[in-house]
Coordinates of C-alpha atoms in Angstrom, one line a residue:
M9 CA 0.0 0.0 0.0
M10 CA 1.2 3.5 -0.8
I11 CA -0.1 7.0 0.2
L12 CA -1.8 8.8 -2.7
K13 CA 0.2 12.1 -2.3
D14 CA 3.5 10.2 -2.6
I15 CA 2.6 8.8 -6.1
L16 CA 1.4 12.3 -7.3
Y17 CA 4.9 13.8 -7.1
K18 CA 5.7 15.8 -10.3
V19 CA 2.1 15.5 -11.6
T20 CA 0.6 18.8 -12.8
I21 CA -2.6 19.1 -10.6
N22 CA -5.4 21.6 -11.4
A23 CA -7.8 20.7 -8.5
V24 CA -8.2 18.3 -5.6
V25 CA -11.5 17.2 -4.1
G26 CA -11.0 15.0 -1.0
S27 CA -7.8 13.8 0.8
T28 CA -4.5 12.8 -0.8
S29 CA -3.4 11.2 2.5
I30 CA -5.3 8.0 1.8
A31 CA -3.7 4.6 1.2
I32 CA -4.1 3.2 -2.2
N33 CA -3.5 -0.3 -3.4
K34 CA -2.4 0.1 -7.1
I35 CA -2.8 2.3 -10.2
E36 CA -5.1 1.3 -13.1
F37 CA -6.2 3.0 -16.3
D38 CA -8.2 0.0 -17.5
S39 CA -11.6 0.2 -15.7
R40 CA -12.0 -3.6 -15.9
Q41 CA -9.0 -4.2 -13.6
I42 CA -10.1 -2.0 -10.7
K43 CA -10.3 -3.5 -7.3
T44 CA -10.8 -2.1 -3.7
N45 CA -8.6 0.9 -2.9
D46 CA -7.2 1.3 -6.4
V47 CA -6.6 4.7 -8.1
F48 CA -8.2 5.0 -11.5
V49 CA -6.6 7.2 -14.1
A50 CA -9.2 8.3 -16.7
I51 CA -7.5 8.5 -20.2
S52 CA -9.1 9.8 -23.3
G53 CA -7.9 7.2 -25.8
T54 CA -8.4 6.8 -29.5
I55 CA -11.0 4.0 -29.0
T56 CA -12.7 4.9 -25.8
D57 CA -12.7 7.7 -23.1
G58 CA -11.9 6.5 -19.6
H59 CA -14.0 9.4 -18.1
K60 CA -17.1 7.4 -19.1
Y61 CA -16.2 4.7 -16.5
I62 CA -15.7 6.8 -13.4
E63 CA -19.0 5.8 -11.8
K64 CA -18.4 2.1 -12.6
V65 CA -14.9 2.1 -11.1
I66 CA -16.1 3.7 -7.9
E67 CA -18.7 0.9 -7.6
D68 CA -15.9 -1.6 -8.1
G69 CA -13.9 -0.1 -5.2
A70 CA -11.8 2.7 -6.6
T71 CA -11.0 5.3 -3.8
A72 CA -9.2 7.8 -6.0
I73 CA -9.9 9.2 -9.5
V74 CA -7.3 11.0 -11.6
C75 CA -9.0 12.8 -14.5
E76 CA -8.9 15.8 -16.9
V77 CA -12.5 16.7 -16.3
L78 CA -14.1 16.4 -12.9
P79 CA -17.5 14.7 -12.7
E80 CA -20.5 16.8 -11.7
I81 CA -21.3 14.6 -8.7
F82 CA -18.8 13.6 -6.1
E83 CA -19.0 10.4 -4.0
D84 CA -18.2 10.5 -0.3
G85 CA -14.9 8.9 0.6
V86 CA -13.5 9.2 -2.9
T87 CA -10.7 11.6 -3.8
Y88 CA -10.8 13.3 -7.2
I89 CA -7.6 14.8 -8.8
E90 CA -8.1 17.0 -11.8
V91 CA -4.9 17.0 -14.0
A92 CA -3.8 18.8 -17.1
N93 CA -2.8 15.6 -18.9
S94 CA -3.9 12.1 -17.8
N95 CA -1.3 10.3 -19.9
Q96 CA 1.5 12.4 -18.4
A97 CA 0.0 12.0 -14.9
L98 CA 0.0 8.2 -15.4
A99 CA 3.6 8.2 -16.5
F100 CA 4.8 10.1 -13.4
M101 CA 2.6 8.1 -11.1
A102 CA 3.9 4.8 -12.5
A103 CA 7.5 5.9 -12.0
N104 CA 6.7 7.0 -8.4
Y105 CA 4.8 3.8 -7.6
Y106 CA 7.6 1.5 -8.8
A107 CA 10.3 3.7 -7.1
H108 CA 11.8 5.2 -10.2
P109 CA 13.4 1.9 -11.6
S110 CA 14.9 3.7 -14.7
E111 CA 17.3 5.5 -12.4
N112 CA 18.8 2.1 -11.3
L113 CA 20.0 1.0 -14.7
K114 CA 21.3 2.6 -17.9
L115 CA 18.2 3.0 -20.2
V116 CA 18.7 3.7 -23.9
G117 CA 15.8 4.7 -26.1
V118 CA 15.8 4.1 -29.9
T119 CA 13.4 6.1 -32.1
G120 CA 12.9 6.5 -35.9
T121 CA 10.7 5.1 -38.6
N122 CA 12.8 2.0 -39.4
G123 CA 15.5 0.1 -37.5
K124 CA 14.2 0.4 -33.9
T125 CA 13.6 -3.3 -33.4
T126 CA 16.9 -4.3 -35.1
V127 CA 19.0 -1.8 -33.1
T128 CA 17.5 -2.6 -29.7
S129 CA 17.5 -6.4 -30.3
L130 CA 21.1 -6.4 -31.5
L131 CA 22.2 -4.2 -28.6
Y132 CA 20.6 -6.6 -26.2
Q133 CA 22.4 -9.5 -28.0
L134 CA 25.8 -7.6 -27.9
F135 CA 25.6 -6.7 -24.2
K136 CA 24.5 -10.2 -23.3
K137 CA 27.5 -11.6 -25.2
A138 CA 29.7 -9.1 -23.3
G139 CA 28.6 -10.7 -20.0
Y140 CA 26.1 -8.2 -18.7
K141 CA 22.6 -8.6 -17.4
V142 CA 20.4 -6.8 -20.0
G143 CA 16.8 -5.8 -20.5
L144 CA 14.9 -5.3 -23.8
L145 CA 11.6 -3.5 -24.4
S146 CA 10.8 -4.1 -28.1
T147 CA 8.0 -4.8 -30.6
V148 CA 9.0 -8.4 -30.8
K149 CA 9.4 -9.2 -27.1
I150 CA 10.3 -8.0 -23.6
M151 CA 13.4 -9.5 -22.0
V152 CA 14.2 -9.3 -18.4
D153 CA 17.7 -10.7 -18.7
N154 CA 17.0 -14.3 -19.7
T155 CA 13.2 -14.3 -19.1
T156 CA 11.0 -13.6 -22.1
F157 CA 7.6 -11.8 -21.9
K158 CA 5.2 -11.1 -24.8
A159 CA 5.1 -7.6 -26.2
T160 CA 1.8 -6.0 -27.3
H161 CA 2.9 -2.5 -28.4
T162 CA 6.0 -0.9 -29.8
T163 CA 6.2 1.3 -26.7
P164 CA 4.1 -0.3 -23.8
D165 CA 2.0 1.9 -21.6
S166 CA 3.9 3.7 -18.8
L167 CA 2.6 1.3 -16.1
T168 CA 3.9 -1.7 -18.0
I169 CA 7.2 0.0 -18.8
N170 CA 7.9 0.7 -15.1
K171 CA 6.7 -2.7 -14.0
Y172 CA 9.2 -4.4 -16.2
L173 CA 12.0 -1.9 -15.3
K174 CA 11.3 -2.8 -11.7
L175 CA 11.6 -6.5 -12.5
M176 CA 14.9 -5.7 -14.2
N177 CA 16.1 -3.9 -11.0
D178 CA 15.2 -7.0 -9.0
E179 CA 17.2 -9.2 -11.4
G180 CA 20.2 -6.9 -11.2
V181 CA 20.0 -5.7 -14.9
E182 CA 22.6 -3.1 -15.8
F183 CA 21.5 -2.0 -19.3
C184 CA 18.1 -1.8 -20.9
F185 CA 17.4 -1.0 -24.6
M186 CA 13.9 0.3 -25.5
E187 CA 12.0 1.0 -28.7
V188 CA 10.4 4.5 -28.4
S189 CA 7.6 5.0 -30.9
S190 CA 6.1 8.3 -32.0
H191 CA 2.8 7.2 -30.4
G192 CA 4.6 6.4 -27.2
I193 CA 6.2 9.8 -27.1
H194 CA 3.0 11.7 -28.1
Q195 CA 1.0 9.8 -25.4
S196 CA 3.7 10.7 -22.7
R197 CA 4.5 7.0 -22.1
T198 CA 8.2 7.8 -21.7
E199 CA 7.7 10.7 -19.2
G200 CA 9.2 10.2 -15.8
L201 CA 11.9 7.8 -17.2
K202 CA 15.6 8.6 -16.9
F203 CA 17.4 7.9 -20.1
A204 CA 21.1 7.4 -20.3
G205 CA 21.0 7.8 -24.1
G206 CA 18.8 8.2 -27.2
I207 CA 19.4 7.0 -30.7
F208 CA 17.7 8.4 -33.9
T209 CA 17.7 5.9 -36.9
N210 CA 15.8 7.7 -39.7
L211 CA 12.5 9.3 -40.6
S212 CA 10.2 8.5 -43.5
H213 CA 6.5 8.2 -44.3
D214 CA 4.5 6.4 -41.6
H215 CA 1.7 6.8 -39.1
L216 CA 0.3 9.9 -40.8
D217 CA -3.2 8.6 -40.0
Y218 CA -2.3 9.4 -36.4
H219 CA 0.0 12.4 -36.7
E220 CA -1.7 14.0 -39.7
T221 CA 1.4 15.7 -41.2
F222 CA 5.0 14.7 -41.6
A223 CA 6.1 17.8 -39.7
K224 CA 4.1 16.8 -36.7
Y225 CA 5.4 13.3 -36.9
R226 CA 9.0 14.6 -37.0
D227 CA 8.4 17.1 -34.1
V228 CA 7.0 14.4 -31.9
K229 CA 10.2 12.3 -32.4
K230 CA 12.3 15.4 -31.7
T231 CA 10.6 16.0 -28.3
F232 CA 12.2 12.7 -27.1
F233 CA 15.7 14.2 -27.6
D234 CA 14.6 17.6 -26.3
Q235 CA 13.8 15.9 -23.0
L236 CA 17.0 13.9 -22.6
P237 CA 19.1 15.0 -19.5
K238 CA 22.5 16.7 -19.9
D239 CA 24.4 13.6 -18.6
A240 CA 22.8 11.5 -21.4
F241 CA 24.0 11.0 -25.0
A242 CA 22.1 11.7 -28.2
L243 CA 23.3 9.6 -31.2
S244 CA 21.8 10.6 -34.5
N245 CA 22.0 9.4 -38.2
I246 CA 23.0 12.6 -40.1
D247 CA 22.7 11.0 -43.5
D248 CA 18.9 11.5 -42.8
K249 CA 18.0 15.1 -43.4
N250 CA 16.2 15.1 -40.0
G251 CA 19.2 13.8 -38.1
L252 CA 20.5 17.2 -37.1
V253 CA 17.0 18.5 -36.4
M254 CA 16.8 15.9 -33.6
L255 CA 19.9 17.3 -32.0
Q256 CA 18.9 21.0 -32.2
N257 CA 17.6 21.5 -28.7
T258 CA 18.9 18.6 -26.8
K259 CA 20.8 19.1 -23.5
A260 CA 22.4 15.7 -24.0
K261 CA 26.0 15.2 -25.4
K262 CA 25.6 15.1 -29.2
Y263 CA 27.1 12.3 -31.4
T264 CA 26.6 11.5 -35.0
Y265 CA 26.9 8.5 -37.4
A266 CA 26.8 8.3 -41.2
L267 CA 27.8 6.4 -44.3
K268 CA 27.9 9.4 -46.6
N269 CA 28.8 12.4 -44.3
Y270 CA 31.6 13.2 -41.9
A271 CA 30.5 11.9 -38.5
D272 CA 31.8 10.7 -35.1
Y273 CA 31.0 7.1 -36.3
R274 CA 31.5 6.5 -39.9
A275 CA 31.5 3.4 -42.1
Q276 CA 32.2 2.4 -45.7
I277 CA 30.7 -0.7 -47.3
L278 CA 33.5 -2.8 -48.8
E279 CA 31.5 -5.9 -49.7
N280 CA 27.8 -6.6 -49.6
D281 CA 26.3 -10.1 -50.4
F282 CA 24.0 -12.7 -49.0
S283 CA 26.7 -13.9 -46.7
G284 CA 27.0 -10.5 -45.0
L285 CA 28.7 -7.2 -45.0
L286 CA 32.3 -6.2 -44.9
L287 CA 32.7 -2.7 -43.5
K288 CA 35.4 -0.2 -42.8
L289 CA 34.2 1.3 -39.5
N290 CA 36.3 4.2 -38.1
D291 CA 39.5 2.8 -39.7
N292 CA 38.7 -0.8 -38.6
E293 CA 37.6 -3.6 -40.9
L294 CA 34.6 -5.5 -39.7
W295 CA 32.6 -8.4 -41.1
T296 CA 29.0 -9.1 -40.1
R297 CA 26.4 -11.6 -41.0
L298 CA 23.9 -8.7 -41.3
I299 CA 23.0 -7.7 -44.9
G300 CA 22.4 -4.4 -46.8
S301 CA 23.2 -0.7 -46.4
F302 CA 20.3 -0.3 -43.9
N303 CA 22.1 -2.7 -41.6
A304 CA 25.3 -0.8 -42.0
Y305 CA 23.5 2.1 -40.4
N306 CA 22.2 -0.2 -37.7
I307 CA 25.7 -1.4 -37.0
L308 CA 27.0 2.2 -36.7
A309 CA 24.3 2.9 -34.2
I310 CA 25.1 -0.2 -32.2
Y311 CA 28.9 0.4 -32.3
G312 CA 28.5 4.1 -31.2
T313 CA 26.1 3.2 -28.4
A314 CA 28.3 0.4 -27.0
E315 CA 31.3 2.7 -27.0
L316 CA 29.4 5.5 -25.4
L317 CA 28.3 3.1 -22.7
G318 CA 31.9 2.2 -21.9
L319 CA 32.6 -1.0 -23.8
D320 CA 36.1 -1.6 -25.3
K321 CA 36.4 -0.8 -29.0
V322 CA 38.1 -4.0 -30.0
E323 CA 35.7 -6.0 -27.9
I324 CA 32.7 -4.3 -29.6
L325 CA 34.0 -5.1 -33.1
R326 CA 34.5 -8.8 -32.1
L327 CA 31.0 -9.0 -30.7
I328 CA 29.3 -7.3 -33.7
S329 CA 30.9 -10.0 -35.9
E330 CA 29.0 -12.6 -33.8
L331 CA 25.6 -11.0 -34.0
E332 CA 22.7 -12.9 -35.6
N333 CA 19.8 -11.5 -37.6
V334 CA 16.7 -10.4 -35.7
S335 CA 13.5 -12.5 -36.3
G336 CA 11.6 -11.2 -39.3
R337 CA 14.3 -8.6 -40.3
F338 CA 15.9 -9.7 -43.6
Q339 CA 15.5 -13.3 -42.4
Y340 CA 16.3 -15.7 -45.2
F341 CA 17.1 -19.2 -46.3
V342 CA 17.9 -21.0 -49.5
S343 CA 15.9 -24.1 -50.5
D344 CA 17.3 -27.3 -52.0
E345 CA 16.0 -26.0 -55.3
K346 CA 18.3 -22.9 -54.8
I347 CA 15.4 -20.5 -54.4
T348 CA 16.2 -17.7 -51.9
A349 CA 13.3 -16.7 -49.6
I350 CA 13.5 -13.5 -47.6
V351 CA 11.0 -12.4 -44.9
D352 CA 11.1 -8.8 -43.8
Y353 CA 9.0 -6.5 -41.7
A354 CA 9.2 -3.7 -44.3
H355 CA 5.8 -2.1 -44.0
T356 CA 6.7 1.5 -44.9
P357 CA 7.6 2.8 -48.4
D358 CA 11.2 3.6 -47.2
A359 CA 11.8 0.2 -45.6
L360 CA 10.4 -1.6 -48.6
K361 CA 12.6 0.4 -50.9
N362 CA 15.7 -0.3 -48.7
V363 CA 15.1 -4.0 -48.8
L364 CA 14.4 -4.2 -52.5
E365 CA 17.5 -2.0 -53.3
T366 CA 19.6 -4.2 -51.1
I367 CA 18.5 -7.4 -52.9
N368 CA 19.0 -5.7 -56.3
S369 CA 22.5 -4.7 -55.4
I370 CA 23.3 -8.3 -54.5
R371 CA 21.6 -10.3 -57.3
T372 CA 23.1 -10.9 -60.7
K373 CA 19.9 -9.8 -62.6
N374 CA 19.7 -13.2 -64.3
E375 CA 17.2 -14.3 -61.7
E376 CA 13.6 -13.2 -60.9
L377 CA 12.8 -11.1 -57.9
I378 CA 9.3 -12.0 -56.8
T379 CA 7.8 -9.7 -54.1
V380 CA 4.7 -10.6 -52.0
V381 CA 3.4 -7.4 -50.3
G382 CA 0.3 -6.0 -48.7
C383 CA -0.7 -3.0 -46.6
G384 CA -2.5 -3.0 -43.2
G385 CA -6.2 -2.1 -42.9
D386 CA -7.4 0.9 -40.7
R387 CA -4.0 2.5 -41.0
D388 CA -2.4 5.3 -43.1
K389 CA -4.0 4.9 -46.6
T390 CA -1.6 7.3 -48.3
K391 CA 1.3 4.9 -48.2
R392 CA -0.5 2.2 -50.1
P393 CA 0.0 3.4 -53.6
K394 CA 3.6 4.4 -52.7
M395 CA 4.4 0.9 -51.5
A396 CA 2.9 -0.6 -54.7
H397 CA 4.8 1.8 -56.9
I398 CA 8.1 0.8 -55.2
A399 CA 7.4 -2.9 -55.3
S400 CA 6.4 -2.9 -58.9
A401 CA 9.3 -0.7 -60.0
L402 CA 12.0 -2.7 -58.2
S403 CA 10.8 -6.3 -58.6
T404 CA 10.5 -8.5 -61.7
K405 CA 7.1 -9.9 -60.4
V406 CA 4.8 -8.6 -57.7
I407 CA 1.9 -10.3 -55.9
F408 CA -0.3 -7.8 -54.0
T409 CA -2.1 -9.5 -51.1
S410 CA -3.5 -9.0 -47.5
D411 CA -1.3 -7.9 -44.6
N412 CA -3.5 -7.3 -41.5
P413 CA -6.7 -6.1 -43.2
R414 CA -8.4 -5.6 -39.8
S415 CA -11.9 -4.2 -40.4
E416 CA -11.3 -3.3 -44.1
L417 CA -11.9 -5.5 -47.1
P418 CA -8.6 -6.8 -48.5
E419 CA -9.9 -6.1 -52.0
T420 CA -10.3 -2.4 -51.2
I421 CA -6.8 -2.2 -49.8
I422 CA -5.3 -3.8 -52.9
E423 CA -7.3 -1.4 -55.1
D424 CA -5.7 1.5 -53.2
M425 CA -2.3 -0.1 -53.8
E426 CA -2.8 -0.7 -57.5
K427 CA -3.3 3.1 -58.1
G428 CA 0.4 3.5 -57.5
V429 CA 1.5 1.1 -60.3
E430 CA 2.8 2.8 -63.4
P431 CA 1.4 1.5 -66.7
Q432 CA 4.6 -0.1 -67.9
N433 CA 4.7 -2.2 -64.6
F434 CA 1.1 -3.5 -64.7
K435 CA 2.2 -6.7 -66.5
K436 CA 4.4 -7.6 -63.6
T437 CA 1.6 -7.5 -61.0
L438 CA -0.9 -10.1 -59.7
S439 CA -3.5 -9.7 -57.0
I440 CA -4.3 -12.6 -54.6
T441 CA -6.2 -11.5 -51.5
D442 CA -5.4 -14.7 -49.5
R443 CA -1.9 -14.3 -48.1
K444 CA -1.2 -18.0 -47.9
Q445 CA -2.2 -18.5 -51.5
A446 CA -0.1 -15.5 -52.5
I447 CA 3.0 -17.0 -50.9
K448 CA 2.2 -20.4 -52.4
T449 CA 1.9 -18.8 -55.9
A450 CA 5.2 -17.0 -55.5
C451 CA 6.9 -20.4 -54.6
Q452 CA 5.2 -22.1 -57.6
I453 CA 6.4 -19.5 -60.1
A454 CA 9.9 -19.2 -58.7
G455 CA 12.7 -21.1 -60.4
A456 CA 16.3 -22.1 -59.4
K457 CA 18.3 -19.1 -58.1
D458 CA 15.2 -16.8 -58.1
I459 CA 14.5 -14.7 -55.0
I460 CA 11.2 -14.3 -53.2
L461 CA 10.7 -11.4 -50.8
I462 CA 7.7 -11.6 -48.4
A463 CA 7.3 -8.1 -47.0
G464 CA 5.2 -6.4 -44.3
K465 CA 4.7 -8.8 -41.4
G466 CA 8.2 -10.1 -40.5
H467 CA 8.2 -11.5 -37.0
E468 CA 4.4 -11.4 -36.6
T469 CA 2.8 -14.8 -36.1
Y470 CA -0.8 -13.8 -36.7
Q471 CA -3.1 -12.1 -39.2
E472 CA -5.7 -9.7 -38.0
I473 CA -9.0 -10.0 -39.9
K474 CA -12.3 -8.5 -38.7
G475 CA -11.3 -8.1 -35.1
E476 CA -9.9 -11.7 -34.8
R477 CA -6.3 -12.9 -34.8
F478 CA -5.5 -16.0 -36.8
D479 CA -2.2 -17.9 -36.6
F480 CA 0.0 -17.0 -39.5
D481 CA 3.8 -17.0 -39.9
D482 CA 5.3 -15.8 -43.2
Y483 CA 8.6 -17.6 -42.5
K484 CA 7.1 -21.0 -41.7
T485 CA 4.6 -20.7 -44.6
V486 CA 7.2 -20.1 -47.2
Q487 CA 9.4 -22.8 -45.8
E488 CA 6.6 -25.3 -46.0
F489 CA 5.6 -24.5 -49.6
L490 CA 9.3 -24.6 -50.8
K491 CA 9.7 -28.0 -49.1
Q492 CA 6.5 -29.3 -50.8
L493 CA 8.0 -28.3 -54.2
Q494 CA 11.1 -30.4 -53.5
K495 CA 9.0 -33.6 -53.2

């Protein structure tokens, strides 16, 4: 049990009705989880408004309500706190409730459109190999040293973040690497956390259904760096035109990385093929199993972060050479028929372009490049024609299919995509709404030495259709079909 006023430290309070000296059990923002003596934080979400459930949670035993709008009628024995921003209040309250766990380890946040999962996951791998106890908060999974927990959002809610950071404290974790999404920043989920460093990967077209304009999307990312403390580091990719923007107002120590520009951490690609990359990184040669120029940027971010966190340079280079690909990120295998199948999470125009350009830079052009791609339903529609344009321009054959259609008709999504295909590329395209059938068709039309790229879902092991999740794994599906062809 904690005293309410102790968990309200740093919260911007407009009004208080009742006593803040009461004992509370736990904090909840999900009205269904409320029990006796809990404090309920009413949040205006994109789907529902927590303020609607204030009466219900009081019936269920809540003794304190934190909200942006006070109800008209007050119940005896209940404390009401009116705050400026419920999301921000929840973040500070969560940090207070769990005794500020981010201060007891070195927490590094990674933000950007593409590369967040790869950079955080590879940093987790590298620091584990270096012998440290490490935490990971990523899209794919949450790791508390050696224990795995399922992830549900790119950036979890602030209660979940602090709960896992507290678990990390209990396990003696020294470093934690965390994906920081634009939604997470905008909804104040990272407020109240102490970051030892922040990394900017890149910025391209994504989430404009939520942020409305690219400028707003960029500025939300920038606020993460604006809020870093002066004893932290800010490491930014300055080959991206927004890289220096991220560093403009930060109080943190500024560092840069690049392939094309002069930077603190710089690399040159010497060799690039399906076996890996040979890089010259700050005058040292380095070989890695990771493939493509986008991974050269990820390696620079990892190298710079590891050095800034105090690891030995020679040791970092050795450890990078041992790193393995992240699930669903340029994950590939070659079948007995010598067909190369690649599964990648690329679900933005820029990510898809990067993957296709990487494959094209490696292949001999004597083989077919068959791309299977879809776009998610109930999400940014403006990227659909852009992704179809890129896929049809950079592949020899393209199959448009379903991704996670959610509540939309797959046929409608595919029609939106087809609008981006230039007339000369129509003959390359095929539309198959069933994703399994689309992958099967790609396997059937592929010949020896051809390359199949299955883009958009990567590590996901489900398809979301009309509110339900069905088991579906791109990597397993393509493996099964290619094995069947060998019989």
